[in-house]
Coordinates of C-alpha atoms in Angstrom, one line a residue:
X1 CA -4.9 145.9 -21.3
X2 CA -5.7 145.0 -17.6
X3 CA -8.3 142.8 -19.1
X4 CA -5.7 141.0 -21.6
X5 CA -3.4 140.8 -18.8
X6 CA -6.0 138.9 -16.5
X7 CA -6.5 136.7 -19.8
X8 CA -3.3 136.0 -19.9
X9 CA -2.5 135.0 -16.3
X10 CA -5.7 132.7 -16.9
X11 CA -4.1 131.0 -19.7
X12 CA -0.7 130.6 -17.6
X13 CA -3.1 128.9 -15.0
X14 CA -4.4 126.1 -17.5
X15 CA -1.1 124.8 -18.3
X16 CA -0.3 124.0 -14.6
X17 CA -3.5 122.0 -14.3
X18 CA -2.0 120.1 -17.2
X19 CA 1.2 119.5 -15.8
X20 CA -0.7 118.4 -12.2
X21 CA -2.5 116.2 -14.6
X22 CA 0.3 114.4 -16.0
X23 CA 1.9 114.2 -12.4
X24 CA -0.9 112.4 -11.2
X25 CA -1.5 109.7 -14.4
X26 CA 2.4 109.0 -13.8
X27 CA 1.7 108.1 -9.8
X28 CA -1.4 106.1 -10.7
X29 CA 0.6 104.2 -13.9
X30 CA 3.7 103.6 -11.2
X31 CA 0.6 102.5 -9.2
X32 CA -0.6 99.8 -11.0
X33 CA 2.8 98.5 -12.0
X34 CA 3.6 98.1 -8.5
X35 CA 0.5 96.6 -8.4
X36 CA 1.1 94.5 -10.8
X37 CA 4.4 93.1 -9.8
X38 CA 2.8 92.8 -6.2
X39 CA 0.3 90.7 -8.3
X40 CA 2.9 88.5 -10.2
X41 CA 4.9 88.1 -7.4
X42 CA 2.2 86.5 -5.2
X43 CA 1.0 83.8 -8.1
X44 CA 4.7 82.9 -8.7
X45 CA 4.8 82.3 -4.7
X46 CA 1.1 80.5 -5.6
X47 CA 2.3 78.6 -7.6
X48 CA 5.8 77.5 -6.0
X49 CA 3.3 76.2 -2.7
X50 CA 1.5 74.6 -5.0
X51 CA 4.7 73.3 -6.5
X52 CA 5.9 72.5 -3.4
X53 CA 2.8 71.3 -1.8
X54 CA 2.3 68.8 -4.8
X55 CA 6.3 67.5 -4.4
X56 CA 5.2 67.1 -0.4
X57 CA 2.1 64.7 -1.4
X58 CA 4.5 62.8 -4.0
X59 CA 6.8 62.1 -1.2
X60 CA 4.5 61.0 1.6
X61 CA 2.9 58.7 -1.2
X62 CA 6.6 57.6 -2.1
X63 CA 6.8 56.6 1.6
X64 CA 4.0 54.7 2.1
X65 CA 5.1 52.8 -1.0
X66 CA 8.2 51.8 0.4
X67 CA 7.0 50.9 4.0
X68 CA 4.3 48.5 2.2
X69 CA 7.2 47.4 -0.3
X70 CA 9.3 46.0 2.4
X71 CA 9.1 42.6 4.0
X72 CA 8.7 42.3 8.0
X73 CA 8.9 39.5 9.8
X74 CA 6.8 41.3 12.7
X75 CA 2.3 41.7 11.9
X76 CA 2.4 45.2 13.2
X77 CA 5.2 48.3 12.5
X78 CA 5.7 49.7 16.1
X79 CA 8.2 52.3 15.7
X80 CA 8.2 56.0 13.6
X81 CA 9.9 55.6 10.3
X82 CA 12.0 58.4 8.7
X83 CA 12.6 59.3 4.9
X84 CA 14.6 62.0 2.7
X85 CA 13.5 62.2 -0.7
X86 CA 15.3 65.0 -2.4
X87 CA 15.0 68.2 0.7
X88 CA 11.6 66.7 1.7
X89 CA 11.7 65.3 5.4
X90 CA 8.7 62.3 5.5
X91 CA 7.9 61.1 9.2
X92 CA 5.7 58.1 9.4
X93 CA 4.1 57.2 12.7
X94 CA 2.9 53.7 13.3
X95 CA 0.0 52.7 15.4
X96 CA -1.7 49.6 15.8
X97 CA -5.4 49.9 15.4
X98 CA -7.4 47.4 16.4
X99 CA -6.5 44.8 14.0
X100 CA -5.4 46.8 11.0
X101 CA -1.9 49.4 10.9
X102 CA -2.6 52.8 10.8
X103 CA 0.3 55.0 10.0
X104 CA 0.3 58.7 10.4
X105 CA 2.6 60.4 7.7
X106 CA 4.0 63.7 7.8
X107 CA 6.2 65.8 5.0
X108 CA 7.9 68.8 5.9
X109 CA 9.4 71.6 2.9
X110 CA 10.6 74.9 3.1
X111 CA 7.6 76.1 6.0
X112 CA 5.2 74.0 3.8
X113 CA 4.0 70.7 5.3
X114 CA 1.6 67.2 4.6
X115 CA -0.6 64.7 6.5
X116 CA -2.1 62.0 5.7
X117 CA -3.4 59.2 7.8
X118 CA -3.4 55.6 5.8
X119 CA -5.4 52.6 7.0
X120 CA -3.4 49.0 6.1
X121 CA -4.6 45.7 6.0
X122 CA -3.0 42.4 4.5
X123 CA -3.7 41.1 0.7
X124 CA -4.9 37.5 1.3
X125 CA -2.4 35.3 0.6
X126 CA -2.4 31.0 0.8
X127 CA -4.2 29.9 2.3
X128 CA -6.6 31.8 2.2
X129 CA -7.7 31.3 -1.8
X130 CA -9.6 28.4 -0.7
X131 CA -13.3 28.2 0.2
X132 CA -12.4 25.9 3.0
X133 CA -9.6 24.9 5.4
X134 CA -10.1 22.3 8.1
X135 CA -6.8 22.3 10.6
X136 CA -7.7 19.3 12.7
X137 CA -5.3 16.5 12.4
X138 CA -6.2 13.0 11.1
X139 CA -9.3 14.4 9.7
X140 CA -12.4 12.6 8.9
X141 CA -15.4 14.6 7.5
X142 CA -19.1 14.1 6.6
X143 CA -20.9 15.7 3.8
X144 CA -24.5 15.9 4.4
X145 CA -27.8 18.1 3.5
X146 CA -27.7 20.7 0.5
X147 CA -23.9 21.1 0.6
X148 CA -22.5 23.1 -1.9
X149 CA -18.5 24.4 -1.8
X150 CA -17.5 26.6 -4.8
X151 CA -13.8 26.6 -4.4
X152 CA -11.0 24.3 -3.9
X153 CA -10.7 22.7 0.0
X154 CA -7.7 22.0 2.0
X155 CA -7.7 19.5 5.1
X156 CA -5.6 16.9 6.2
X157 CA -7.3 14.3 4.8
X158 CA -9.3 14.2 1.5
X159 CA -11.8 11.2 2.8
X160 CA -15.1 13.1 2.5
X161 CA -17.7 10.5 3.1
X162 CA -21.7 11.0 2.4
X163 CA -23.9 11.0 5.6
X164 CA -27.9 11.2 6.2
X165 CA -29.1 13.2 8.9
X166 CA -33.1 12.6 9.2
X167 CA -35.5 15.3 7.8
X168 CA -32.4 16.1 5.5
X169 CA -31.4 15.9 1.9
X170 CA -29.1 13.8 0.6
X171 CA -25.8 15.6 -1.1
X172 CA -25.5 15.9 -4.4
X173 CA -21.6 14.9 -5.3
X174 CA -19.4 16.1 -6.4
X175 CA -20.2 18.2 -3.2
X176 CA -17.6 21.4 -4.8
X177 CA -16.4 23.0 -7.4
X178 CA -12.3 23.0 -7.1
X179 CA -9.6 20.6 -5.7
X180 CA -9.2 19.3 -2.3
X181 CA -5.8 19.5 -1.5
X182 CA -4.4 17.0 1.7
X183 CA -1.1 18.3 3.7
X184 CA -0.2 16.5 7.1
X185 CA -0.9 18.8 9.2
X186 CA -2.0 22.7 9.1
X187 CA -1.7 25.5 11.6
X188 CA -4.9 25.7 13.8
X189 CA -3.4 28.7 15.5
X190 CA -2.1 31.1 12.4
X191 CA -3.4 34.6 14.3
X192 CA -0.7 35.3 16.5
X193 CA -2.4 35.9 20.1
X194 CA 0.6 38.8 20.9
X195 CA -1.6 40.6 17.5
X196 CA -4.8 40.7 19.8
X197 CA -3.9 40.2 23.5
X198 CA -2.2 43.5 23.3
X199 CA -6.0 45.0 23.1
X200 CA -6.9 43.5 26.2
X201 CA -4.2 45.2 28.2
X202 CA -5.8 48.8 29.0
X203 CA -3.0 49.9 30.5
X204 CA -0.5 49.8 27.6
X205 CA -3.6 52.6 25.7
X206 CA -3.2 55.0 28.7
X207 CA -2.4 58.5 27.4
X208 CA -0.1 60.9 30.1
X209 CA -3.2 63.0 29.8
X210 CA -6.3 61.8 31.4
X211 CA -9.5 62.6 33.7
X212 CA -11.8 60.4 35.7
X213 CA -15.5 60.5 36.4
X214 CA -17.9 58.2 38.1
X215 CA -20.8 58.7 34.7
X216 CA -20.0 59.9 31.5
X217 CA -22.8 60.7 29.1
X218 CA -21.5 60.8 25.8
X219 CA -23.6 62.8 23.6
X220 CA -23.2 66.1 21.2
X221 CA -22.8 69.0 23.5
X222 CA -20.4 67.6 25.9
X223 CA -18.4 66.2 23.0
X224 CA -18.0 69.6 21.4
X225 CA -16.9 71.2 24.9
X226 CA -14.7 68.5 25.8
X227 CA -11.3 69.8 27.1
X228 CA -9.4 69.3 23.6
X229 CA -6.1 68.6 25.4
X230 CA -7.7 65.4 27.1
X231 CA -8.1 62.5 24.4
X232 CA -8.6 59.9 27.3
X233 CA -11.1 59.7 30.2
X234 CA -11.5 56.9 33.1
X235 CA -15.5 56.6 34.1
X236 CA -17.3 54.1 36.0
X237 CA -20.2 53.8 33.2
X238 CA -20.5 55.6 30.1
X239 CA -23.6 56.1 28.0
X240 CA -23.8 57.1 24.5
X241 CA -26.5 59.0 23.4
X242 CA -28.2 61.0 20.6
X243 CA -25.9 61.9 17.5
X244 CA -22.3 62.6 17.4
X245 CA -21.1 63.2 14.1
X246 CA -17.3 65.2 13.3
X247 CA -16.4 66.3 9.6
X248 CA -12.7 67.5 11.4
X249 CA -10.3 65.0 12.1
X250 CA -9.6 64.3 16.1
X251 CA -7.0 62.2 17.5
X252 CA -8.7 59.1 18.6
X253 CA -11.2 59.7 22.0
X254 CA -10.6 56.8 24.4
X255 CA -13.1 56.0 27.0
X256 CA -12.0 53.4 30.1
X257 CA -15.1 51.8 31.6
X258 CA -15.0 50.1 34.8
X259 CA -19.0 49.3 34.9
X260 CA -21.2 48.9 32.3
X261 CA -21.5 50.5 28.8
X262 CA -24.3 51.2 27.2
X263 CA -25.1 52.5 23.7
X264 CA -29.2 54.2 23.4
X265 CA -31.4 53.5 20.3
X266 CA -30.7 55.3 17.7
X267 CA -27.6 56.9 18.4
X268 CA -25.2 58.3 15.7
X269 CA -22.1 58.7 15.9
X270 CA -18.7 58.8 13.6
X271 CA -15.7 59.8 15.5
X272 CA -12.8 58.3 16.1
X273 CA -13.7 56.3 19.1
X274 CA -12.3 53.9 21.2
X275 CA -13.8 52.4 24.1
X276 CA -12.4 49.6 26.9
X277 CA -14.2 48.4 29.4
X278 CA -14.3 45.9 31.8
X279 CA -17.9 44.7 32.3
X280 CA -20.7 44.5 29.7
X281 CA -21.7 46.2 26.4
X282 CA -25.4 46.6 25.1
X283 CA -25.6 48.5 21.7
X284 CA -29.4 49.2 21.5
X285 CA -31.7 49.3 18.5
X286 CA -31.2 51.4 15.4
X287 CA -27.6 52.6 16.0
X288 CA -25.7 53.4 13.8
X289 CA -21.6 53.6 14.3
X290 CA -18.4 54.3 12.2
X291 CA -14.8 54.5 13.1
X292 CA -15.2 52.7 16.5
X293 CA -13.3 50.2 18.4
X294 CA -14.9 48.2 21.3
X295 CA -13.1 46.0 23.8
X296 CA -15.1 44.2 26.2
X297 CA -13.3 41.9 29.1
X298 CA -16.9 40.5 29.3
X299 CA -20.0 40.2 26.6
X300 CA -21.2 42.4 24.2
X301 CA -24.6 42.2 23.0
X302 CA -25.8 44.3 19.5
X303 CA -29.2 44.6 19.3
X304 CA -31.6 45.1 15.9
X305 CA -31.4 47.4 12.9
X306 CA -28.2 48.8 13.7
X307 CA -25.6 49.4 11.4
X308 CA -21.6 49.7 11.5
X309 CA -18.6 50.7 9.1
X310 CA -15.3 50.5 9.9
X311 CA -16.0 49.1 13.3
X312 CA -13.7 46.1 15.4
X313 CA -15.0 44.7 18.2
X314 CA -13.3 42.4 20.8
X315 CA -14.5 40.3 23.6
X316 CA -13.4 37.8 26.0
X317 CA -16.8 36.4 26.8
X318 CA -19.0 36.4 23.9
X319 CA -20.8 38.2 21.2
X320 CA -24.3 38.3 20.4
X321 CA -25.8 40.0 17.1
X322 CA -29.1 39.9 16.0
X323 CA -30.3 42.0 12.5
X324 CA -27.9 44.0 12.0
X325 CA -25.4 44.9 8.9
X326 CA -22.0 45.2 9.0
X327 CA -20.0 47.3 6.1
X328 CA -16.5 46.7 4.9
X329 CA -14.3 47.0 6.7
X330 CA -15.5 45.4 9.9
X331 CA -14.0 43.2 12.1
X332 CA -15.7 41.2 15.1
X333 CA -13.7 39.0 17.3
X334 CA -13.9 36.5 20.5
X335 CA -11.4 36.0 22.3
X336 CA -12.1 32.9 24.7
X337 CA -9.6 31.4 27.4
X338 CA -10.0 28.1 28.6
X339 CA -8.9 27.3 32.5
X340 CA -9.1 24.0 34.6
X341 CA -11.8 25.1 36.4
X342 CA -14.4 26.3 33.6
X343 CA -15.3 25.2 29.9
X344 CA -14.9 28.0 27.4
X345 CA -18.5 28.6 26.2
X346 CA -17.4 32.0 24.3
X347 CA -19.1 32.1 21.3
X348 CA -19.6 34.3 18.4
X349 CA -23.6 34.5 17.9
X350 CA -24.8 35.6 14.4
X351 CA -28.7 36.1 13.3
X352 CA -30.5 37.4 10.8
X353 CA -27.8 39.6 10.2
X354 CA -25.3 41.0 7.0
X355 CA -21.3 40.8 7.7
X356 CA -19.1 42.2 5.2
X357 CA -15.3 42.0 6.9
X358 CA -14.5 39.3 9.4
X359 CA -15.6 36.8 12.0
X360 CA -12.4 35.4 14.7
X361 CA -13.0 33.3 17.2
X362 CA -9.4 32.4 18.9
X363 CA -9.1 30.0 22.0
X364 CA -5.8 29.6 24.1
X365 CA -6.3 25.8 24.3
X366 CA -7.6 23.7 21.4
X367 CA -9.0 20.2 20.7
X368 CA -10.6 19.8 24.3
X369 CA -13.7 18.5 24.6
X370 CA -13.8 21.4 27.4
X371 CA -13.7 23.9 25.0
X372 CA -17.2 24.6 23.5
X373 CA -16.9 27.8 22.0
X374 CA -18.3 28.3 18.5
X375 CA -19.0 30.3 15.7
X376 CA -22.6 30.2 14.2
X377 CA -24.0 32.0 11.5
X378 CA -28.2 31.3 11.2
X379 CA -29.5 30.7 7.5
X380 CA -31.2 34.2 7.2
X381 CA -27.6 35.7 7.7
X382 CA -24.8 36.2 4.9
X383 CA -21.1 37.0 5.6
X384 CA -18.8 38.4 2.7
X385 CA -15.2 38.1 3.8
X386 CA -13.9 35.2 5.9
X387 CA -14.5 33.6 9.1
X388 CA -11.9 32.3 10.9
X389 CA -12.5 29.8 13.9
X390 CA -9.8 28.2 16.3
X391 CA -12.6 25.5 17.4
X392 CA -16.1 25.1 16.0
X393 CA -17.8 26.5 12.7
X394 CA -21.7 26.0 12.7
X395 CA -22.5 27.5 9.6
X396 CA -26.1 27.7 7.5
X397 CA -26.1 31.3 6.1
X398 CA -24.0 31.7 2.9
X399 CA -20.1 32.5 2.9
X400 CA -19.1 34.4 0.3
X401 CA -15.3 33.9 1.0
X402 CA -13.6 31.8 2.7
X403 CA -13.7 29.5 5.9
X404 CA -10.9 28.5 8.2
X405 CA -11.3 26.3 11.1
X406 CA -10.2 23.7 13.5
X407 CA -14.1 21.8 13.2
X408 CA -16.9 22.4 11.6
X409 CA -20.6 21.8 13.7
X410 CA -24.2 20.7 13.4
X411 CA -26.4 20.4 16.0
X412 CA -29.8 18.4 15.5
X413 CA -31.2 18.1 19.1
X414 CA -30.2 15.5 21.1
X415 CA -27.0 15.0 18.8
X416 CA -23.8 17.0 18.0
X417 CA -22.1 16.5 14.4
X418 CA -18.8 17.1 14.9
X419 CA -17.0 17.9 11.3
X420 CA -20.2 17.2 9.1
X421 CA -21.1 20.2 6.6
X422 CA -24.3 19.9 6.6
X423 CA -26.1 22.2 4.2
X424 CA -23.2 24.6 4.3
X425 CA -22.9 27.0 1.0
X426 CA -19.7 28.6 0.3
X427 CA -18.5 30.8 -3.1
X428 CA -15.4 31.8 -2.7
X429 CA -15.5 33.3 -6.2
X430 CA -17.5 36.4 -5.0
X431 CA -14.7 37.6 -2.1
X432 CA -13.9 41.1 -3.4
X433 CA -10.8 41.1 -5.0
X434 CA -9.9 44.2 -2.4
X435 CA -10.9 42.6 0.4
X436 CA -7.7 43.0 2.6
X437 CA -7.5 41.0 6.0
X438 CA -6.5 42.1 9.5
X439 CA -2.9 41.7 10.7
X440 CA -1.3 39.2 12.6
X441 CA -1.3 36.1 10.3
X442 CA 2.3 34.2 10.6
X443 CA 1.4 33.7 6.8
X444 CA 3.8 36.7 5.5
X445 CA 1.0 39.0 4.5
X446 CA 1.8 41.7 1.9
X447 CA 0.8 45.3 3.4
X448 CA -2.0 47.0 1.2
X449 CA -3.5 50.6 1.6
X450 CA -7.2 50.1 3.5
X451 CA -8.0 53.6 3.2
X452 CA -5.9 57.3 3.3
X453 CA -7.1 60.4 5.1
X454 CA -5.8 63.8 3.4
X455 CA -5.7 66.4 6.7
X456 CA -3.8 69.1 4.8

């Protein structure tokens, strides 16, 4: 009996583990349903950011649209924009860079937010489908050498005579491929200087947040520990050295230089750079630079096998380049002033060289025999975009584009050819239809998108 009774309170025994059992598959089923909902939850809140991250891109795209939409009467947007489309809040803030607008554009949803940086420049617009404008009044131009214009021409005069320079061929007429249209008189000044004088004035860049330093060597390390709060430093000379390359975006870095700038062989670098100085700049050999702006109150000379994307660079005094490529887009530009005392001799030196973007040369004072400043482009070099001169044009490397200018130039030592094209070859069929053009044009240029920066 004792022993059936101890089998019995066994048996009792079993069916409480059963019943624990059961307890414990209900806690882990209630377990993973919580789970689950936990689970479901979170991809429905997923998928709303998504949601709601996709309706934030929409609407800074929809306000980039309508800023480029719009007509302006001004080259450059100065002040922050403000949209509503639907609950999304879009700010856009306008910056002029360099020569192009770049407008920083930020939506705002429900905690969820948007930024994107877009790059504008301006569709080409007339006259700037022809392969050549002269602006000089009362014009009378000579055709010599192996001339060859495909494209129409417009001037104030259509009297294009034939001329023989000695040691030269003769042209072959019809010396293009187009029309040559004849107005009365055409703007020799159509770049606004307020678009590029602005550049020159270092003061109006300053930042409330700034440091000084007598030398500044610009290089890897003591870019990476810079003080992030400080985008702006004054020095007194400023190297840049060795390689310098950022996948994160940073506001732009701008260096003042009172002294002398100076950029080492072979140095790399693709930040957001922007550097003003007051004296010289020498860019050595085998540099290579992206996203950089240069303004020089004096000369700036860019030395061999270097390249450049995305680059503008600005000086008073004079540019020198010598085998080099320049990738779209890319903008160099001389800015020379003419006074009573002095000629303007600032000229815009091109050899042996590749340009894709464009070539400015602007002058305060035109049609003086004072002012000598120039354009030239060698025959080893080849420019794709336009060149733009406000005095003289010396061309013999191939444009494909377009030319505009006040004269065109040949020199044969001891004698200048003013407004001959000799052996001058211009296509303007094979200017990228995307080319866009920097800002500033009184021609009413229709904003385009350069290029659009997705931070978040």
């Amino acid at each position: 009996m004792k022993i059936y009774k101890l089998y019995s309170g066994k048996s009792g025994d079993e069916s409480g583990y059963v019943l624990s059992s059961v307890l414990i598959v209900g806690v882990l089923l209630t377990s993973f349903l919580m789970s689950l909902f936990v689970i479901i939850i979170a991809v429905q809140n997923s998928a709303l950011k998504r949601l709601n991250k996709k309706r934030i891109d929409l609407a800074c795209q929809s306000a980039i649209q309508k800023i480029i939409s719009e007509d302006r009467t001004e080259s450059f947007i100065k002040e922050n924009l403000f949209f509503k489309f639907d609950s999304i809040t879009v700010e856009a803030n306008c910056i002029q860079k360099g020569l192009f607008q770049e407008i920083h554009v930020t939506g705002k949803y429900k905690g969820d937010s948007s930024q994107v940086i877009y790059l504008l420049g301006g569709k080409p617009s007339e006259p700037f489908s022809n392969a050549l404008i002269q602006s000089r009044g009362n014009l009378r131009s000579t055709v010599a050498g192996n001339t060859f214009i495909n494209g129409s021409i417009l001037a104030t005069s259509k009297k294009f005579s034939v001329g023989r320079i000695t040691g030269l061929g003769r042209t072959t007429m019809p010396f293009y491929k187009g029309t040559i249209t004849s107005l009365d008189s055409i703007l020799s000044q159509p770049l606004t200087d307020s678009s590029y004088i602005r550049l020159y004035d270092f003061e109006s860049h300053h930042s409330k947040i700034t440091t000084s330093l007598d030398y500044y060597l610009l290089n890897e390390p003591n870019y990476s520990n810079r003080d992030k709060e400080v985008n702006e430093i004054n020095v007194y000379e400023l190297e840049l050295d060795g390689k310098i390359n950022s996948q994160e975006y940073s506001p732009a870095y701008r260096i003042f230089v009172k002294g002398i700038t100076k950029i080492n062989e072979a140095a790399n670098s693709n930040i957001d750079l922007e550097i003003f100085s007051d004296s010289t700049v020498t860019i050595e050999e085998y540099v290579n630079l992206e996203n950089c702006i240069i303004v020089s109150m004096d000369k700036i000379y860019i030395n061999k096998n270097s390249s450049f994307r995305n680059v503008q660079f600005f000086s008073k005094k004079g540019i020198t380049i010598d085998g080099c490529e320049f990738f779209y887009p890319s903008i160099i530009s001389v800015n020379g002033e003419l006074n009573e005392s002095t000629r303007d001799t600032s000229n815009l030196i091109i050899t042996n060289s590749i340009i894709n973007g464009m070539l400015i040369l602007t002058s305060n004072v035109i049609g003086l025999d004072a002012n000598k400043s120039k354009i030239s482009v060698d025959k080893k070099s080849l420019v794709h975009g336009i060149i733009y001169s406000e005095n003289y044009l010396e061309l013999h490397g191939k444009l494909n584009g377009t030319a505009y200018t006040y004269n065109t130039y040949y020199y044969k030592k001891p004698t200048e050819y003013i407004n001959w094209l000799v052996n001058i070859s211009i296509d303007r069929s094979k200017l990228d239809k995307y080319f866009l053009l920097p800002l500033g044009f009184k021609q009413n240029l229709k904003l385009k998108i350069l290029g659009a920066e997705w931070l978040h």
